[in-house]
PDB file of C-alpha atoms in Angstrom:
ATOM      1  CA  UNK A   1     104.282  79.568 113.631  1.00  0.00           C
ATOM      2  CA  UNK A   2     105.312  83.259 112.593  1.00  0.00           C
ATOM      3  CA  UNK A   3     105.462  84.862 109.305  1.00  0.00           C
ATOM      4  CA  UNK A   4     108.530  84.912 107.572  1.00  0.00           C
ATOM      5  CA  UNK A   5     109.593  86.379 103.955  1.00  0.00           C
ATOM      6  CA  UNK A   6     110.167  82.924 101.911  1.00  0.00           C
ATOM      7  CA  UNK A   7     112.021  82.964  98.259  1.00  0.00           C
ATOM      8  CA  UNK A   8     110.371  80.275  96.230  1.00  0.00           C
ATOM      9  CA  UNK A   9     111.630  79.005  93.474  1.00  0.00           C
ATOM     10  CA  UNK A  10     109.633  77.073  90.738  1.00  0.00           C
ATOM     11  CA  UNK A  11     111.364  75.748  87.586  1.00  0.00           C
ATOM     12  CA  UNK A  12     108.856  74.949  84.707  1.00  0.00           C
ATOM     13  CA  UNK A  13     108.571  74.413  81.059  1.00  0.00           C
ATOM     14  CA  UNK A  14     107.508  77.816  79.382  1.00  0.00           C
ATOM     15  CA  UNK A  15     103.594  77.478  78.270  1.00  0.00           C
ATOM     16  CA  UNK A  16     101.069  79.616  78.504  1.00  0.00           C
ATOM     17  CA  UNK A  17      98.653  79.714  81.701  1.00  0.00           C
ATOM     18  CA  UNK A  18     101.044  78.115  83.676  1.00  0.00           C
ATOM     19  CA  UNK A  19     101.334  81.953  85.507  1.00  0.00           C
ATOM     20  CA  UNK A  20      97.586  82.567  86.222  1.00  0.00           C
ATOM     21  CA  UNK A  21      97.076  78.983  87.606  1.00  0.00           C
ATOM     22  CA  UNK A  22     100.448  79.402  89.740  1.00  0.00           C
ATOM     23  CA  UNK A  23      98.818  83.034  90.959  1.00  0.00           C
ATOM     24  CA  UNK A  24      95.511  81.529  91.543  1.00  0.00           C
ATOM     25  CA  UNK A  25      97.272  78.902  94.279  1.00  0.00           C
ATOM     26  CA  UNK A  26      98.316  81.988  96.601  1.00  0.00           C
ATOM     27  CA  UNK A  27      94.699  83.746  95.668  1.00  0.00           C
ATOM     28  CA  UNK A  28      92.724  81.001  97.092  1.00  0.00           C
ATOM     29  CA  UNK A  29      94.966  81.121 100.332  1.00  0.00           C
ATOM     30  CA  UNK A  30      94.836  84.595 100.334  1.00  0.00           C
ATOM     31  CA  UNK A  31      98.489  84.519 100.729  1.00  0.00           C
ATOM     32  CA  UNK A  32     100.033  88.333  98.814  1.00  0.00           C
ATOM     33  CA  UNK A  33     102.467  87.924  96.320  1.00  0.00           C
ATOM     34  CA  UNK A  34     105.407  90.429  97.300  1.00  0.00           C
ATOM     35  CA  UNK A  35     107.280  89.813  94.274  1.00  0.00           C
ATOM     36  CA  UNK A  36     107.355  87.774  90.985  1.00  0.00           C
ATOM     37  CA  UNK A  37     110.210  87.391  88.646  1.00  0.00           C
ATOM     38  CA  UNK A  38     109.921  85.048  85.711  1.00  0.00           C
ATOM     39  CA  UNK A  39     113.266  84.168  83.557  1.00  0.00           C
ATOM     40  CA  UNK A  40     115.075  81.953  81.412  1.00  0.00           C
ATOM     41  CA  UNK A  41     116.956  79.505  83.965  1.00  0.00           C
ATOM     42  CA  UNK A  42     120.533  77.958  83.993  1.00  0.00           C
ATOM     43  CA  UNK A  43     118.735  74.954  82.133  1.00  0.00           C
ATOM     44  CA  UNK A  44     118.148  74.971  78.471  1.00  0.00           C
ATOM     45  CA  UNK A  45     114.267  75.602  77.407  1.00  0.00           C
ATOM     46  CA  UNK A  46     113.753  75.663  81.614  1.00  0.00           C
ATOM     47  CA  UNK A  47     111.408  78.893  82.380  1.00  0.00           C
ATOM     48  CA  UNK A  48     112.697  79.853  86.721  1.00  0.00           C
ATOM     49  CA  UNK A  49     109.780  81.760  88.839  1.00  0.00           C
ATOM     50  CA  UNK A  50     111.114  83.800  92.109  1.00  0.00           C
ATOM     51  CA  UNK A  51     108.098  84.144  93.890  1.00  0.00           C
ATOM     52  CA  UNK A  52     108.730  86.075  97.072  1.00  0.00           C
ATOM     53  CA  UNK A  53     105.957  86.245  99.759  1.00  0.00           C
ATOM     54  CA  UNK A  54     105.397  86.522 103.776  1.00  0.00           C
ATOM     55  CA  UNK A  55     104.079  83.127 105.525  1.00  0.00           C
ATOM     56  CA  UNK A  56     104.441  80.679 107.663  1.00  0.00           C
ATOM     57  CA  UNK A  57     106.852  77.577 106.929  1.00  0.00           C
ATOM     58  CA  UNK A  58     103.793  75.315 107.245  1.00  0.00           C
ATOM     59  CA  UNK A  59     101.990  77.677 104.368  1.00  0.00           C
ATOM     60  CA  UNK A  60     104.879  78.039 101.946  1.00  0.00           C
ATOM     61  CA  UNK A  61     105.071  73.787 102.302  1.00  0.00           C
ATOM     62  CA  UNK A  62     101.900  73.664 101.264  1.00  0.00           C
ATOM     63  CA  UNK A  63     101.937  76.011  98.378  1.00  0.00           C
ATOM     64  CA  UNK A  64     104.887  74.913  97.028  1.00  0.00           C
ATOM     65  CA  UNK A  65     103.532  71.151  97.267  1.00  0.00           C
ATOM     66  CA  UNK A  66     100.556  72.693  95.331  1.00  0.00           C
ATOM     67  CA  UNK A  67     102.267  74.490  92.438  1.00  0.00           C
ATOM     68  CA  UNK A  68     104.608  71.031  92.115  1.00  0.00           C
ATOM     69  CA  UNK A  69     101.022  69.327  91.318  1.00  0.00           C
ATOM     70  CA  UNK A  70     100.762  71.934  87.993  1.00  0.00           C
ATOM     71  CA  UNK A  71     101.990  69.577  84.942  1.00  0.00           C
ATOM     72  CA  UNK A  72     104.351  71.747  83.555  1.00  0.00           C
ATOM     73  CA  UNK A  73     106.125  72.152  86.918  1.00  0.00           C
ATOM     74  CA  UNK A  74     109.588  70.041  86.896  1.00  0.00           C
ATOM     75  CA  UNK A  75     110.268  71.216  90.734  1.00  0.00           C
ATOM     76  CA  UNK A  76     109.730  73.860  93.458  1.00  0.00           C
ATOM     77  CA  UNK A  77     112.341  75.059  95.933  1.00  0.00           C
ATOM     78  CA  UNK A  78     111.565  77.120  98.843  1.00  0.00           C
ATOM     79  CA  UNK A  79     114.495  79.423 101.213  1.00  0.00           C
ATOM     80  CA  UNK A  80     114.581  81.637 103.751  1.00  0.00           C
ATOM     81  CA  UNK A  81     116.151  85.349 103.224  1.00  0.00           C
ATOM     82  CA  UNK A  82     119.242  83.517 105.541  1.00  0.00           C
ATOM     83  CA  UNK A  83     119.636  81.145 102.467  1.00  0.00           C
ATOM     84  CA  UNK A  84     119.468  82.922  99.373  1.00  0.00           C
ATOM     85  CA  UNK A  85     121.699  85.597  97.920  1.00  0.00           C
ATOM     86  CA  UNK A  86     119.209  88.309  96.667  1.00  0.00           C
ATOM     87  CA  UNK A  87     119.218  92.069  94.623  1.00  0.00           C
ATOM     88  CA  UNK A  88     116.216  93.879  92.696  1.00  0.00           C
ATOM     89  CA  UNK A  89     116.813  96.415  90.072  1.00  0.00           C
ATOM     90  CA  UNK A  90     115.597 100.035  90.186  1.00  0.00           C
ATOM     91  CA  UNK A  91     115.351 103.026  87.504  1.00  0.00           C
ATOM     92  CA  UNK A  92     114.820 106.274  88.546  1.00  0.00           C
ATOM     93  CA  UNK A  93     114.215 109.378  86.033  1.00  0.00           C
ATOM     94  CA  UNK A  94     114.814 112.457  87.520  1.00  0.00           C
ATOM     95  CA  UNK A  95     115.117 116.319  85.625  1.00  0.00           C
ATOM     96  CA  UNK A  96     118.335 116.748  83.519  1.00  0.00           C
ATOM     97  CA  UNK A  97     118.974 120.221  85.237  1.00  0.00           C
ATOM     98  CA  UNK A  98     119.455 119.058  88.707  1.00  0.00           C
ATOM     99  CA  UNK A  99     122.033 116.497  87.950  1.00  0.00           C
ATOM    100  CA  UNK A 100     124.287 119.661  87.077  1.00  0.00           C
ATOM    101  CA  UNK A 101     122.042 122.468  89.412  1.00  0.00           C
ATOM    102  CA  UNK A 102     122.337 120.092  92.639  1.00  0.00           C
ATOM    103  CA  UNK A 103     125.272 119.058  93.598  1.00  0.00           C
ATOM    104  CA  UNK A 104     123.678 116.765  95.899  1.00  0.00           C
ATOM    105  CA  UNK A 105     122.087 114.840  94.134  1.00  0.00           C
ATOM    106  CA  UNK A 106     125.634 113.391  92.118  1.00  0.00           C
ATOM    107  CA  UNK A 107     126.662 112.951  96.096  1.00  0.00           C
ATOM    108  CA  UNK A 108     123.510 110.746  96.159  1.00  0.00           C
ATOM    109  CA  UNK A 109     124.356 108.393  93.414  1.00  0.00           C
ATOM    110  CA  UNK A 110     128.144 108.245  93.910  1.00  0.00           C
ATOM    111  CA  UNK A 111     127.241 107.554  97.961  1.00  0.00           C
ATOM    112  CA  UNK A 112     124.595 104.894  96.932  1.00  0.00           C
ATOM    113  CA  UNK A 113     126.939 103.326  94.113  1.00  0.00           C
ATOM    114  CA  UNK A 114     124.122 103.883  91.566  1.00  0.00           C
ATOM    115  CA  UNK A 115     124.720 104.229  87.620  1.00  0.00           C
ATOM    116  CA  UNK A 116     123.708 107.047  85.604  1.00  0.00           C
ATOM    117  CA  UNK A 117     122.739 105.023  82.156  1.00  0.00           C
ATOM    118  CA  UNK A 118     121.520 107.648  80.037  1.00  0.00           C
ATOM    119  CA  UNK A 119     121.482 111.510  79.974  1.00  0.00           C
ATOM    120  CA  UNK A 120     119.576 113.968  77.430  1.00  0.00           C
ATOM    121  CA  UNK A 121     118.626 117.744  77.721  1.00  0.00           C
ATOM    122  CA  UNK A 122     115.314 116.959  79.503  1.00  0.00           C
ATOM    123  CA  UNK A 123     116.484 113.950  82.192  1.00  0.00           C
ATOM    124  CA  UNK A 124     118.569 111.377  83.312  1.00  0.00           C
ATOM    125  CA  UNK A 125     118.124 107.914  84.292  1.00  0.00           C
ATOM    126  CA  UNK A 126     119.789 106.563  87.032  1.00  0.00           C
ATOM    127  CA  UNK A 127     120.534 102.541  87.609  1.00  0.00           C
ATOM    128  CA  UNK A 128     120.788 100.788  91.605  1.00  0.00           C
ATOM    129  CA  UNK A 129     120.921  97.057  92.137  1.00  0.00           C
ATOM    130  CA  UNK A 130     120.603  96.042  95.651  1.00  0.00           C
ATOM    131  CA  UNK A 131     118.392  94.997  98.661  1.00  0.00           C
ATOM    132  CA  UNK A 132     114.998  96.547  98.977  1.00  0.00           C
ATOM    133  CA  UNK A 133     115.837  98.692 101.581  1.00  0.00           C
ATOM    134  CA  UNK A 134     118.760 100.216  99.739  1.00  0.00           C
ATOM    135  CA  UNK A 135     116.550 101.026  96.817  1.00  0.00           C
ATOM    136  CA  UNK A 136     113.724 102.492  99.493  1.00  0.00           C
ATOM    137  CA  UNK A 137     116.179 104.732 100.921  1.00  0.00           C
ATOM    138  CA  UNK A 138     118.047 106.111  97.595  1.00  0.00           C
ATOM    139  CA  UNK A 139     114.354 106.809  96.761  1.00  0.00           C
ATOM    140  CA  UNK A 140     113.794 108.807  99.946  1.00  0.00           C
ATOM    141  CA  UNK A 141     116.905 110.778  99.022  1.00  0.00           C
ATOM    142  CA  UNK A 142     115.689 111.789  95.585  1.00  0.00           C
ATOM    143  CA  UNK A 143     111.974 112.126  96.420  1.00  0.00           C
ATOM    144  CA  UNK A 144     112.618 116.115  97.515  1.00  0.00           C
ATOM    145  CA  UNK A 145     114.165 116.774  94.073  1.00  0.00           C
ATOM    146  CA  UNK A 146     110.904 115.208  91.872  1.00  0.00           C
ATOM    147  CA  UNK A 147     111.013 111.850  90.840  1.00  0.00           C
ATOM    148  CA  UNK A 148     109.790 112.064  86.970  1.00  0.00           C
ATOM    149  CA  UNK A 149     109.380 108.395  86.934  1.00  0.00           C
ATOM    150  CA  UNK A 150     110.057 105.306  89.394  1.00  0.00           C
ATOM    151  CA  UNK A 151     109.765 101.499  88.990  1.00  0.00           C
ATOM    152  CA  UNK A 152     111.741  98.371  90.661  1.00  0.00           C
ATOM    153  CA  UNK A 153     111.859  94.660  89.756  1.00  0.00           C
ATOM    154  CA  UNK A 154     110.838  91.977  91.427  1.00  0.00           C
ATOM    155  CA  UNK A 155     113.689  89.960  93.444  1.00  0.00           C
ATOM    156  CA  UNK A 156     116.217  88.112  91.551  1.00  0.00           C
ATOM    157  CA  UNK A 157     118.010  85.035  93.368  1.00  0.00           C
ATOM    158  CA  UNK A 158     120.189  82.340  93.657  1.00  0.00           C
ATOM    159  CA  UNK A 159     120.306  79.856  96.886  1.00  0.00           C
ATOM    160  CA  UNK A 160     123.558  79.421  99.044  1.00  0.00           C
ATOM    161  CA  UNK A 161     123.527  75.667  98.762  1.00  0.00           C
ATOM    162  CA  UNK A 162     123.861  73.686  95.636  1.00  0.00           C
ATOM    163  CA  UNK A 163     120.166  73.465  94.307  1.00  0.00           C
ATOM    164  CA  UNK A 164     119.052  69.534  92.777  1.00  0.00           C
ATOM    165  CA  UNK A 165     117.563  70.858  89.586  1.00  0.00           C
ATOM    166  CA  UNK A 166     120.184  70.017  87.082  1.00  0.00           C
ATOM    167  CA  UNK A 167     121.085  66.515  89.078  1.00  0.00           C
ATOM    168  CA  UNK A 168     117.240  65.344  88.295  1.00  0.00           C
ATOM    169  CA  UNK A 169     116.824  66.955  85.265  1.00  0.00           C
ATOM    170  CA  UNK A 170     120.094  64.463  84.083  1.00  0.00           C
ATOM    171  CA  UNK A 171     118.187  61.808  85.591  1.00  0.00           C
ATOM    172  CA  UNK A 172     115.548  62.031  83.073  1.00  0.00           C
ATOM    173  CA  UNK A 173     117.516  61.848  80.014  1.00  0.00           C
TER     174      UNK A 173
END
């Protein structure tokens, strides 16, 4: 079996050490996490993990059968990049003067359909939402001009098909 980037979804009660025992299931595989996103879900007092990572199919089964084992786990989901709708969120802070000095660099973020959220007399902060690659490339663009400071989120994501979670979560009540 190949590797392949898998989204996996884990939908939990909120309590603490839930994380470091959840992390400590891909540590003793020695499987990297590529990205971890931990939010509120559609489902009240529901905490939603996106854990993205590269495996095989038989791996990812296997981990998510693990971290369904954890007792605050209610279920895991796993998808392919073909089944999941996905964005991360960037902020970059780059030198007031060149958003006026280059005219470049508002080419840049009108071409890349960023957002400039905030602007003061020593920088400016601009906003992208998008694929990875997107946000890799608008970063190559402003890299010649100084970067001041840099930082991404891990992936955020919903599945194409209608996900079970709130049709057993009913069931319990």
């Amino acid at each position: 079996m190949e590797d392949k980037t898998f989204t996996i979804s884990v939908y939990s009660e909120n309590n603490v050490g839930l994380l470091n025992r959840i992390s400590g299931i891909f540590l003793k595989r020695h499987i990297n996490i590529l990205s971890l996103n931990v939010s509120e879900s559609e489902i009240e007092n529901v905490s939603r993990f996106i854990i993205v990572v590269n495996t095989t199919e038989k791996w990812v089964q296997n981990i998510v059968g693990q971290i369904e084992k954890q007792i605050e786990v209610i279920k895991a989901f796993y998808h392919t990049d073909e089944e999941t709708i996905f964005l991360e969120n960037a902020l970059f802070k780059i030198a007031s003067s060149l958003l006026f000095d280059e005219k470049q660099i508002q080419n840049i973020i009108k071409e890349s359909q960023s957002t400039i959220v905030t602007v003061s007399r020593d920088f400016f902060v601009i906003s992208k939402s998008g694929r990875r690659s997107e946000i890799e490339e608008l970063y190559e663009k402003f890299k010649p001009y100084g970067i001041m400071q840099f930082v991404r989120s891990g992936r955020i994501s919903v599945s194409k098909q209608k996900m079970e979670i709130s049709t057993l979560l009913e069931s319990f009540k």
